[in-house]
Short mmCIF file of C-alpha atoms and ligand atoms in Angstrom, two decimals:
data_model
loop_
_atom_site.label_atom_id
_atom_site.label_comp_id
_atom_site.label_asym_id
_atom_site.label_seq_id
_atom_site.Cartn_x
_atom_site.Cartn_y
_atom_site.Cartn_z
CA MET Q 1 -15.54 9.49 21.38
CA ASN Q 2 -13.55 10.79 18.38
CA GLN Q 3 -15.37 11.04 15.08
CA PRO Q 4 -14.40 7.98 12.97
CA ARG Q 5 -12.55 8.75 9.76
CA ALA Q 6 -12.67 7.06 6.35
CA LEU Q 7 -10.18 7.39 3.50
CA VAL Q 8 -11.93 6.79 0.20
CA ILE Q 9 -9.63 5.96 -2.74
CA GLY Q 10 -11.31 6.93 -6.04
CA GLY Q 11 -13.65 9.84 -6.55
CA SER Q 12 -15.91 8.50 -9.28
CA LEU Q 13 -19.49 7.42 -8.59
CA GLY Q 14 -18.67 4.58 -6.17
CA GLY Q 15 -16.39 6.79 -4.04
CA LEU Q 16 -18.91 9.63 -4.07
CA PHE Q 17 -21.78 7.36 -3.00
CA VAL Q 18 -19.88 5.92 -0.06
CA ALA Q 19 -18.40 9.28 1.02
CA ASN Q 20 -21.80 10.96 1.06
CA LEU Q 21 -23.46 8.07 2.88
CA LEU Q 22 -20.71 7.90 5.52
CA ARG Q 23 -21.29 11.55 6.29
CA THR Q 24 -24.99 10.84 6.96
CA ILE Q 25 -23.92 8.51 9.82
CA GLY Q 26 -21.45 10.96 11.34
CA TRP Q 27 -18.14 9.86 9.79
CA GLU Q 28 -15.43 12.26 8.71
CA VAL Q 29 -14.47 11.45 5.11
CA THR Q 30 -11.79 12.37 2.59
CA VAL Q 31 -11.95 11.20 -1.04
CA PHE Q 32 -8.62 10.91 -2.88
CA GLU Q 33 -8.99 10.96 -6.67
CA ARG Q 34 -6.08 10.37 -9.02
CA ALA Q 35 -7.45 12.50 -11.89
CA SER Q 36 -7.06 16.24 -11.69
CA GLY Q 37 -10.11 18.36 -12.36
CA ASP Q 38 -13.63 17.28 -13.09
CA LEU Q 39 -14.60 13.80 -14.31
CA ALA Q 40 -17.88 15.00 -15.83
CA GLY Q 41 -18.00 15.07 -19.61
CA ARG Q 42 -16.24 11.72 -19.88
CA GLY Q 43 -19.27 9.51 -19.28
CA ALA Q 44 -22.21 8.61 -21.45
CA GLY Q 45 -25.66 7.09 -21.05
CA LEU Q 46 -26.86 5.30 -17.98
CA GLY Q 47 -30.05 3.38 -17.25
CA ILE Q 48 -31.58 4.36 -13.93
CA HIS Q 49 -33.02 1.85 -11.50
CA GLU Q 50 -35.30 2.70 -8.60
CA GLU Q 51 -32.62 1.31 -6.24
CA LEU Q 52 -30.22 4.00 -7.41
CA PHE Q 53 -32.76 6.76 -6.78
CA ALA Q 54 -33.40 5.35 -3.30
CA VAL Q 55 -29.71 5.58 -2.35
CA MET Q 56 -29.52 9.12 -3.73
CA ARG Q 57 -32.52 10.16 -1.66
CA ARG Q 58 -30.88 8.70 1.44
CA ILE Q 59 -28.02 11.12 0.82
CA GLY Q 60 -30.53 13.97 0.56
CA ILE Q 61 -30.41 14.42 -3.21
CA ARG Q 62 -33.67 15.05 -5.00
CA ALA Q 63 -33.83 12.03 -7.29
CA ASP Q 64 -36.79 11.66 -9.61
CA ASP Q 65 -37.66 11.26 -13.29
CA SER Q 66 -36.31 14.74 -14.03
CA LEU Q 67 -32.81 13.19 -13.87
CA GLY Q 68 -33.44 11.48 -17.17
CA VAL Q 69 -35.48 10.85 -20.29
CA ALA Q 70 -38.47 8.48 -20.20
CA VAL Q 71 -38.07 5.32 -22.28
CA HIS Q 72 -41.35 3.70 -23.36
CA SER Q 73 -40.28 0.32 -24.65
CA ARG Q 74 -37.48 -1.84 -25.98
CA ILE Q 75 -37.56 -2.90 -29.60
CA ALA Q 76 -35.49 -5.17 -31.81
CA PHE Q 77 -34.95 -4.66 -35.52
CA ASP Q 78 -34.05 -7.14 -38.18
CA ARG Q 79 -31.29 -6.32 -40.64
CA THR Q 80 -33.63 -4.37 -42.90
CA GLY Q 81 -34.98 -2.19 -40.09
CA ASN Q 82 -38.32 -3.91 -39.48
CA VAL Q 83 -39.34 -4.18 -35.83
CA VAL Q 84 -39.41 -7.91 -35.00
CA CYS Q 85 -40.02 -7.66 -31.28
CA GLU Q 86 -41.24 -5.04 -28.81
CA VAL Q 87 -41.31 -5.36 -25.04
CA PRO Q 88 -43.11 -2.59 -23.13
CA VAL Q 89 -40.50 -2.02 -20.42
CA ARG Q 90 -40.60 1.58 -19.26
CA GLY Q 91 -37.55 3.18 -17.71
CA ILE Q 92 -35.45 6.27 -17.26
CA ALA Q 93 -32.33 6.88 -19.30
CA SER Q 94 -30.05 9.33 -17.57
CA ALA Q 95 -26.42 10.30 -18.08
CA TRP Q 96 -23.30 9.49 -16.12
CA ASP Q 97 -22.52 13.23 -15.82
CA ARG Q 98 -25.89 13.99 -14.22
CA ILE Q 99 -25.45 11.48 -11.40
CA TYR Q 100 -21.79 12.45 -10.92
CA ARG Q 101 -22.64 16.14 -10.70
CA ALA Q 102 -25.45 15.55 -8.15
CA LEU Q 103 -23.20 13.43 -5.92
CA LYS Q 104 -20.19 15.75 -6.21
CA ASN Q 105 -22.28 18.82 -5.34
CA ALA Q 106 -23.66 17.03 -2.27
CA LEU Q 107 -20.14 16.53 -0.83
CA PRO Q 108 -18.42 19.52 0.83
CA GLU Q 109 -15.43 20.65 -1.20
CA GLN Q 110 -12.95 20.07 1.63
CA CYS Q 111 -13.86 16.34 1.59
CA TYR Q 112 -12.60 15.79 -2.00
CA ARG Q 113 -8.96 15.93 -3.09
CA SER Q 114 -8.16 15.66 -6.81
CA GLY Q 115 -4.80 14.79 -8.40
CA VAL Q 116 -3.83 12.45 -5.53
CA GLN Q 117 -2.87 8.88 -6.36
CA LEU Q 118 -2.66 6.06 -3.85
CA GLU Q 119 0.61 4.13 -3.96
CA ARG Q 120 0.29 1.81 -0.96
CA PHE Q 121 -1.12 1.58 2.56
CA LEU Q 122 -0.18 0.28 6.01
CA GLN Q 123 -2.59 -0.98 8.63
CA ASP Q 124 -2.61 -2.29 12.21
CA GLU Q 125 -5.33 -3.00 14.80
CA ARG Q 126 -5.93 0.68 15.48
CA SER Q 127 -5.65 2.50 12.13
CA VAL Q 128 -4.85 2.46 8.43
CA THR Q 129 -2.51 4.89 6.64
CA ALA Q 130 -2.65 5.66 2.93
CA ILE Q 131 0.61 6.67 1.24
CA PHE Q 132 0.33 8.65 -1.99
CA THR Q 133 2.68 8.94 -4.94
CA ASP Q 134 3.58 12.53 -3.96
CA GLY Q 135 4.83 11.21 -0.61
CA SER Q 136 1.92 12.59 1.44
CA ARG Q 137 0.06 10.37 3.94
CA ALA Q 138 -3.37 10.24 5.55
CA SER Q 139 -4.60 8.03 8.39
CA GLY Q 140 -8.05 6.86 9.39
CA ASP Q 141 -10.15 4.01 10.77
CA LEU Q 142 -11.18 2.58 7.42
CA LEU Q 143 -9.75 2.65 3.87
CA ILE Q 144 -12.22 2.08 1.05
CA GLY Q 145 -10.95 0.99 -2.36
CA ALA Q 146 -13.40 2.60 -4.79
CA ASP Q 147 -10.68 2.85 -7.40
CA GLY Q 148 -12.25 0.96 -10.27
CA VAL Q 149 -11.55 -2.14 -12.35
CA HIS Q 150 -7.76 -1.59 -12.33
CA SER Q 151 -7.80 -0.89 -8.57
CA THR Q 152 -4.47 -0.22 -6.85
CA VAL Q 153 -5.99 -1.27 -3.50
CA ARG Q 154 -7.03 -4.66 -4.91
CA ARG Q 155 -3.71 -5.18 -6.66
CA LEU Q 156 -1.87 -4.58 -3.38
CA LEU Q 157 -4.06 -7.10 -1.57
CA MET Q 158 -4.63 -9.73 -4.27
CA PRO Q 159 -2.15 -9.27 -7.13
CA GLN Q 160 -3.33 -12.55 -8.66
CA VAL Q 161 -6.87 -11.27 -9.26
CA GLU Q 162 -7.05 -9.76 -12.73
CA PRO Q 163 -9.94 -8.54 -14.90
CA ARG Q 164 -10.79 -11.16 -17.55
CA TYR Q 165 -11.19 -10.06 -21.17
CA ALA Q 166 -14.72 -10.93 -22.31
CA GLY Q 167 -13.79 -11.45 -25.97
CA TYR Q 168 -15.30 -8.32 -27.44
CA VAL Q 169 -15.13 -4.56 -27.60
CA HIS Q 170 -17.70 -1.81 -27.49
CA TRP Q 171 -17.70 0.86 -30.07
CA ARG Q 172 -19.89 3.69 -28.91
CA GLY Q 173 -20.60 7.25 -29.88
CA LEU Q 174 -22.83 10.20 -28.99
CA VAL Q 175 -25.12 11.95 -31.44
CA GLY Q 176 -26.62 15.34 -30.60
CA GLU Q 177 -30.29 16.02 -31.33
CA ALA Q 178 -29.45 18.29 -34.29
CA ASP Q 179 -27.55 15.48 -35.99
CA VAL Q 180 -30.33 12.89 -35.64
CA PRO Q 181 -32.62 12.88 -38.74
CA ALA Q 182 -36.10 14.10 -37.73
CA THR Q 183 -37.57 10.80 -38.97
CA LEU Q 184 -35.64 8.97 -36.24
CA HIS Q 185 -36.44 11.29 -33.30
CA ALA Q 186 -39.47 9.37 -32.02
CA LEU Q 187 -37.49 6.16 -32.21
CA VAL Q 188 -34.15 7.04 -30.70
CA PHE Q 189 -35.33 9.43 -27.99
CA HIS Q 190 -38.08 7.19 -26.58
CA HIS Q 191 -36.93 3.62 -27.02
CA LEU Q 192 -34.01 1.33 -26.48
CA ALA Q 193 -33.57 -0.07 -29.98
CA PHE Q 194 -31.56 -3.24 -30.59
CA HIS Q 195 -30.22 -5.15 -33.51
CA PHE Q 196 -28.79 -8.61 -32.90
CA ALA Q 197 -26.48 -9.25 -35.82
CA GLU Q 198 -24.64 -12.60 -36.07
CA GLY Q 199 -22.39 -12.87 -33.01
CA GLU Q 200 -22.76 -9.12 -32.50
CA LEU Q 201 -25.15 -6.68 -30.94
CA ALA Q 202 -25.86 -3.01 -31.54
CA PHE Q 203 -28.30 -0.74 -29.81
CA SER Q 204 -29.24 2.89 -29.39
CA ALA Q 205 -30.34 4.62 -26.19
CA PRO Q 206 -31.36 8.17 -25.32
CA ILE Q 207 -29.14 10.15 -22.95
CA ALA Q 208 -30.37 12.85 -20.60
CA PRO Q 209 -29.22 16.37 -21.46
CA GLU Q 210 -26.01 17.36 -19.67
CA THR Q 211 -27.90 20.05 -17.77
CA PRO Q 212 -31.69 20.30 -17.45
CA GLY Q 213 -33.08 22.06 -20.53
CA SER Q 214 -30.00 21.63 -22.75
CA GLY Q 215 -30.21 19.49 -25.93
CA ARG Q 216 -31.12 15.81 -25.97
CA ARG Q 217 -28.51 13.27 -27.01
CA CYS Q 218 -28.47 9.61 -27.90
CA GLN Q 219 -25.77 7.00 -28.17
CA PHE Q 220 -25.10 3.91 -30.20
CA VAL Q 221 -23.24 0.97 -28.78
CA TRP Q 222 -21.92 -1.78 -31.04
CA VAL Q 223 -20.56 -4.92 -29.38
CA ARG Q 224 -18.11 -6.76 -31.64
CA PRO Q 225 -15.96 -9.84 -31.06
CA VAL Q 226 -12.25 -9.04 -31.21
CA ASP Q 227 -9.28 -11.26 -30.36
CA TYR Q 228 -7.07 -10.01 -27.54
CA GLU Q 229 -3.62 -10.92 -28.86
CA VAL Q 230 -3.58 -9.43 -32.35
CA THR Q 231 -6.66 -7.40 -33.32
CA LEU Q 232 -7.20 -5.48 -30.07
CA PRO Q 233 -3.64 -4.02 -30.06
CA GLN Q 234 -4.09 -3.20 -33.76
CA LEU Q 235 -7.28 -1.27 -32.97
CA CYS Q 236 -5.37 0.58 -30.22
CA THR Q 237 -2.57 1.65 -32.56
CA ASP Q 238 -2.64 5.29 -33.63
CA ALA Q 239 -1.85 6.82 -37.05
CA SER Q 240 1.84 7.24 -36.12
CA GLY Q 241 2.10 3.47 -35.50
CA ARG Q 242 2.25 3.74 -31.70
CA CYS Q 243 0.30 1.02 -29.87
CA HIS Q 244 -1.42 2.24 -26.69
CA GLY Q 245 -1.98 -1.24 -25.27
CA ILE Q 246 -5.57 -2.37 -24.81
CA SER Q 247 -7.22 1.06 -24.84
CA ILE Q 248 -6.71 4.23 -26.82
CA PRO Q 249 -7.72 7.88 -26.24
CA PRO Q 250 -10.67 8.50 -28.62
CA PRO Q 251 -9.03 11.33 -30.61
CA LEU Q 252 -6.15 8.99 -31.49
CA ILE Q 253 -8.33 6.28 -33.04
CA ARG Q 254 -7.16 5.97 -36.66
CA PRO Q 255 -9.46 7.60 -39.25
CA ASP Q 256 -9.33 4.42 -41.40
CA LEU Q 257 -10.83 2.41 -38.50
CA ILE Q 258 -13.65 4.90 -38.14
CA ARG Q 259 -14.28 4.81 -41.90
CA ASP Q 260 -14.39 0.99 -41.75
CA LEU Q 261 -16.75 1.05 -38.80
CA ARG Q 262 -19.16 3.27 -40.69
CA GLU Q 263 -18.96 1.21 -43.87
CA GLN Q 264 -19.45 -2.06 -42.00
CA SER Q 265 -22.39 -0.67 -40.03
CA LYS Q 266 -24.20 -0.04 -43.34
CA ALA Q 267 -23.57 -3.62 -44.39
CA ARG Q 268 -24.32 -5.34 -41.06
CA LEU Q 269 -26.73 -3.29 -38.96
CA ALA Q 270 -30.33 -2.15 -39.17
CA PRO Q 271 -30.30 1.16 -41.08
CA GLN Q 272 -31.62 3.17 -38.12
CA ILE Q 273 -28.63 2.20 -35.98
CA ALA Q 274 -26.16 2.45 -38.90
CA THR Q 275 -27.31 6.07 -39.31
CA LEU Q 276 -26.24 6.83 -35.74
CA VAL Q 277 -22.89 5.11 -36.28
CA GLY Q 278 -22.39 7.34 -39.33
CA ARG Q 279 -23.28 10.52 -37.49
CA ALA Q 280 -21.43 10.13 -34.20
CA ARG Q 281 -18.55 12.61 -34.31
CA GLN Q 282 -16.02 10.75 -32.21
CA PRO Q 283 -16.51 7.02 -31.74
CA ILE Q 284 -14.99 5.55 -28.59
CA LEU Q 285 -13.46 2.08 -28.33
CA GLN Q 286 -13.58 0.09 -25.10
CA ALA Q 287 -12.48 -3.50 -24.45
CA ILE Q 288 -14.89 -5.36 -22.17
CA PHE Q 289 -13.69 -7.17 -19.07
CA ASP Q 290 -15.31 -8.89 -16.16
CA LEU Q 291 -13.85 -9.25 -12.74
CA GLU Q 292 -14.66 -11.31 -9.66
CA SER Q 293 -12.85 -10.78 -6.36
CA PRO Q 294 -12.72 -13.72 -3.96
CA ARG Q 295 -12.62 -11.31 -1.00
CA MET Q 296 -13.81 -7.75 -0.36
CA THR Q 297 -12.46 -6.99 3.13
CA PHE Q 298 -8.97 -7.16 4.65
CA GLY Q 299 -8.69 -5.82 8.21
CA ARG Q 300 -9.49 -2.13 7.91
CA VAL Q 301 -9.53 -2.13 4.12
CA VAL Q 302 -12.58 -2.80 1.95
CA LEU Q 303 -13.20 -3.03 -1.77
CA MET Q 304 -16.37 -1.81 -3.43
CA GLY Q 305 -17.87 -1.04 -6.84
CA ASP Q 306 -15.81 -1.91 -9.90
CA ALA Q 307 -12.71 -2.52 -7.75
CA ALA Q 308 -14.43 -5.66 -6.46
CA PHE Q 309 -16.73 -6.93 -9.24
CA VAL Q 310 -17.33 -5.88 -12.82
CA ALA Q 311 -20.12 -7.48 -14.81
CA ARG Q 312 -20.53 -7.22 -18.57
CA PRO Q 313 -22.50 -4.14 -19.45
CA TYR Q 314 -25.72 -5.99 -20.46
CA VAL Q 315 -26.76 -6.11 -16.85
CA GLY Q 316 -26.38 -2.32 -16.75
CA MET Q 317 -25.44 -2.57 -13.09
CA GLY Q 318 -22.08 -0.78 -12.72
CA VAL Q 319 -23.42 2.34 -11.10
CA THR Q 320 -26.32 0.76 -9.21
CA LYS Q 321 -24.07 -1.97 -7.84
CA ALA Q 322 -21.59 0.65 -6.60
CA ALA Q 323 -24.46 2.52 -4.89
CA LEU Q 324 -25.74 -0.69 -3.30
CA ASP Q 325 -22.24 -1.68 -2.13
CA ALA Q 326 -21.90 1.75 -0.49
CA GLN Q 327 -25.29 1.35 1.17
CA GLY Q 328 -24.43 -2.20 2.32
CA LEU Q 329 -21.29 -0.92 3.98
CA ILE Q 330 -23.10 1.90 5.75
CA ASP Q 331 -25.90 -0.44 6.93
CA ALA Q 332 -23.32 -2.86 8.32
CA LEU Q 333 -21.50 -0.06 10.17
CA VAL Q 334 -24.77 1.20 11.65
CA ALA Q 335 -25.85 -2.32 12.67
CA TRP Q 336 -22.53 -2.83 14.49
CA GLY Q 337 -22.39 0.58 16.20
CA GLY Q 338 -19.59 1.79 13.92
CA THR Q 339 -17.26 -1.07 14.90
CA VAL Q 340 -15.23 -1.77 11.79
CA ALA Q 341 -14.05 -5.25 12.80
CA ALA Q 342 -17.59 -6.46 13.39
CA ALA Q 343 -19.25 -4.68 10.48
CA LEU Q 344 -16.94 -5.74 7.64
CA PRO Q 345 -17.68 -9.49 7.69
CA ARG Q 346 -21.38 -8.71 7.33
CA TYR Q 347 -20.67 -6.38 4.42
CA GLU Q 348 -18.46 -8.96 2.78
CA GLU Q 349 -20.99 -11.75 3.09
CA GLU Q 350 -23.85 -9.79 1.58
CA ARG Q 351 -22.05 -7.90 -1.17
CA ARG Q 352 -19.77 -10.70 -2.41
CA GLN Q 353 -22.75 -12.92 -3.07
CA PHE Q 354 -24.51 -10.13 -4.94
CA GLY Q 355 -21.39 -9.27 -6.97
CA SER Q 356 -20.88 -12.89 -8.05
CA LEU Q 357 -24.52 -13.21 -9.13
CA VAL Q 358 -24.31 -10.04 -11.23
CA VAL Q 359 -21.09 -11.19 -12.95
CA GLU Q 360 -22.63 -14.58 -13.68
CA ARG Q 361 -25.74 -12.96 -15.07
CA GLY Q 362 -23.65 -10.76 -17.37
CA ARG Q 363 -21.90 -13.87 -18.70
CA ARG Q 364 -25.19 -15.60 -19.42
CA LEU Q 365 -26.57 -12.64 -21.31
CA GLY Q 366 -23.24 -12.44 -23.15
CA ALA Q 367 -23.59 -16.10 -24.16
CA TYR Q 368 -26.91 -15.26 -25.76
CA ILE Q 369 -25.22 -12.59 -27.87
CA ASP Q 370 -22.50 -15.07 -28.91
CA ALA Q 371 -25.04 -17.65 -30.03
CA GLN Q 372 -25.56 -17.75 -33.78
CA ARG Q 373 -29.16 -18.98 -33.77
CA ARG Q 374 -31.44 -17.48 -31.20
CA PRO Q 375 -35.04 -18.46 -30.41
CA LEU Q 376 -37.57 -15.57 -30.34
CA GLY Q 377 -38.45 -16.37 -26.71
CA GLY Q 378 -34.79 -15.70 -25.88
CA LEU Q 379 -34.95 -12.39 -27.70
CA GLN Q 380 -37.96 -11.26 -25.66
CA THR Q 381 -36.26 -12.29 -22.44
CA MET Q 382 -33.08 -10.52 -23.48
CA LEU Q 383 -34.97 -7.28 -24.12
CA ARG Q 384 -36.85 -7.60 -20.84
CA GLU Q 385 -33.81 -8.40 -18.75
CA TRP Q 386 -31.46 -5.91 -20.34
CA GLY Q 387 -30.10 -3.66 -17.63
CA ALA Q 388 -32.45 -5.18 -15.05
CA ALA Q 389 -31.42 -4.58 -11.46
CA GLY Q 390 -32.89 -5.33 -8.09
CA VAL Q 391 -33.66 -8.93 -7.32
CA ILE Q 392 -31.26 -11.06 -9.31
CA ASP Q 393 -33.18 -13.95 -10.80
CA GLY Q 394 -30.32 -15.66 -12.58
CA GLU Q 395 -32.03 -19.03 -12.89
CA THR Q 396 -35.03 -17.76 -14.80
CA ILE Q 397 -32.90 -15.73 -17.17
CA GLY Q 398 -30.39 -18.48 -17.75
CA ALA Q 399 -33.09 -21.02 -18.51
CA ALA Q 400 -34.99 -18.69 -20.81
CA ILE Q 401 -32.10 -17.66 -22.98
CA ALA Q 402 -30.18 -20.93 -23.01
C1 LIG R 1 -14.87 8.99 -16.33
C2 LIG R 1 -15.78 7.80 -16.23
C3 LIG R 1 -16.90 7.71 -17.09
C4 LIG R 1 -17.77 6.63 -16.99
N1 LIG R 1 -18.88 6.60 -17.79
C5 LIG R 1 -19.79 5.63 -17.69
C6 LIG R 1 -20.97 5.65 -18.47
O1 LIG R 1 -21.17 6.54 -19.28
N2 LIG R 1 -21.86 4.68 -18.32
C7 LIG R 1 -21.68 3.65 -17.42
O2 LIG R 1 -22.55 2.78 -17.26
N3 LIG R 1 -20.56 3.59 -16.65
C8 LIG R 1 -19.62 4.57 -16.78
N4 LIG R 1 -18.48 4.53 -16.01
C9 LIG R 1 -18.28 3.39 -15.13
C10 LIG R 1 -19.11 3.55 -13.87
O3 LIG R 1 -18.80 4.79 -13.27
C11 LIG R 1 -18.77 2.43 -12.93
O4 LIG R 1 -19.12 1.18 -13.48
C12 LIG R 1 -19.51 2.53 -11.59
O5 LIG R 1 -19.79 3.83 -11.23
C13 LIG R 1 -18.69 1.97 -10.47
O6 LIG R 1 -17.49 2.59 -10.56
P1 LIG R 1 -16.48 2.89 -9.42
O7 LIG R 1 -16.74 4.21 -8.81
O8 LIG R 1 -16.41 1.69 -8.53
O9 LIG R 1 -15.16 2.90 -10.32
P2 LIG R 1 -14.78 3.91 -11.49
O10 LIG R 1 -15.95 4.65 -12.00
O11 LIG R 1 -13.94 3.17 -12.45
O12 LIG R 1 -13.87 4.98 -10.71
C14 LIG R 1 -12.63 4.67 -10.15
C15 LIG R 1 -11.96 5.99 -9.82
O13 LIG R 1 -10.78 5.73 -9.07
C16 LIG R 1 -9.75 6.57 -9.53
N5 LIG R 1 -8.48 5.88 -9.22
C17 LIG R 1 -7.98 4.76 -9.78
N6 LIG R 1 -6.81 4.42 -9.20
C18 LIG R 1 -6.55 5.37 -8.26
C19 LIG R 1 -5.51 5.53 -7.30
N7 LIG R 1 -4.47 4.72 -7.23
N8 LIG R 1 -5.57 6.62 -6.46
C20 LIG R 1 -6.64 7.48 -6.53
N9 LIG R 1 -7.65 7.35 -7.42
C21 LIG R 1 -7.63 6.30 -8.25
C22 LIG R 1 -10.03 6.68 -11.04
O14 LIG R 1 -9.40 7.84 -11.58
C23 LIG R 1 -11.53 6.78 -11.06
O15 LIG R 1 -12.04 8.08 -10.98
C24 LIG R 1 -17.55 5.57 -16.08
C25 LIG R 1 -16.41 5.65 -15.24
C26 LIG R 1 -15.53 6.75 -15.29
C27 LIG R 1 -14.33 6.83 -14.37
#
């Protein structure tokens, strides 16, 4: 029997997880990534869940605490910087680059093609053919859309399904160890530290060094409500007056916006977090969307990761969900002896339910942030459930923070 072949569209973490896992069950794989060159260096902090480690080990990657920095607890400040709540949740804070690098190194070079953008695809009972913008083609048994929230694969299949703006943006920024005042080291490198301002949220988190032994880093994230029609395009307008739509390359963010951000952080946030806002060299702006796909499989084509479901970042599940989608697909293929037609319905059933639960959970946690008056019990639950993965216990969380 010929070796089955998969075409993976998108070479970020989701695409790398599924490509590596498919190779462990004897598939031939090619990843097609639109961006030229390396994606590392563009990511930031990432909470690690045991589920993510487990999938990495299945690929043969050594995955342990050395991939990150140990976090001892989660704390919440009031406006003046007093700790009003502490929840002893231990965890590992890693970095997007570290996971990306490990997965990319595990995949043979000839399996990854950069600078190749999917335009469309054709499929019949026997095969699927990807057609790229440079006119080249590739055929296989299965095409996997791991091409992110603005997925071309999804748009071709379900043009009506669009990401939904969540009503707020993230400002975030990295601060290197040398720029963090010594008095804040113990705090920012060992804890997730939150401040729930009115209708807003800001937090700091440590980030693993880019390579083992290099300097520690931390990041601030500030979640702020912003209207989609007027203010978001204004924030995405550069100093020459050109509007970049609903996102903007960080170096083009107007200096007056960054000045305002720093000034407002002093007025609105706990001083510890405002210090990080002031010291981050290049703040990044990102509008937050969520996305729910009604279907994940179409003949020989499947969606996974952010192409299928995107939850608000409070559930901290983007990467782990992509890894679990990849694992779900591989398990379904193994269970059905590699028969695509039989395996995909099982994948769809399991992963669609999970994706919907995660999106719903993100919305509930988001509603807590929107609320103006919050009970302390809700605050404790919020800290505990932040970034929680694994078994999704939406009912408990929803009830506790309502
Ligand atoms: C550069 C980068 C940095 C990130 N940093 C963080 C972070 O710091 N923390 C965090 O929690 N999450 C981060 N994320 C998001 C996180 O990776 C995802 O939530 C999660 O890994 C699931 O993503 P995905 O692989 O499904 O999609 P994505 O990570 O969005 O990747 C989709 C990939 O598909 C490629 N692509 C899109 N369209 C096409 C096409 N037509 N043809 C070929 N390729 C295409 C894109 O270039 C991209 O590389 C980052 C994503 C990217 C791309």
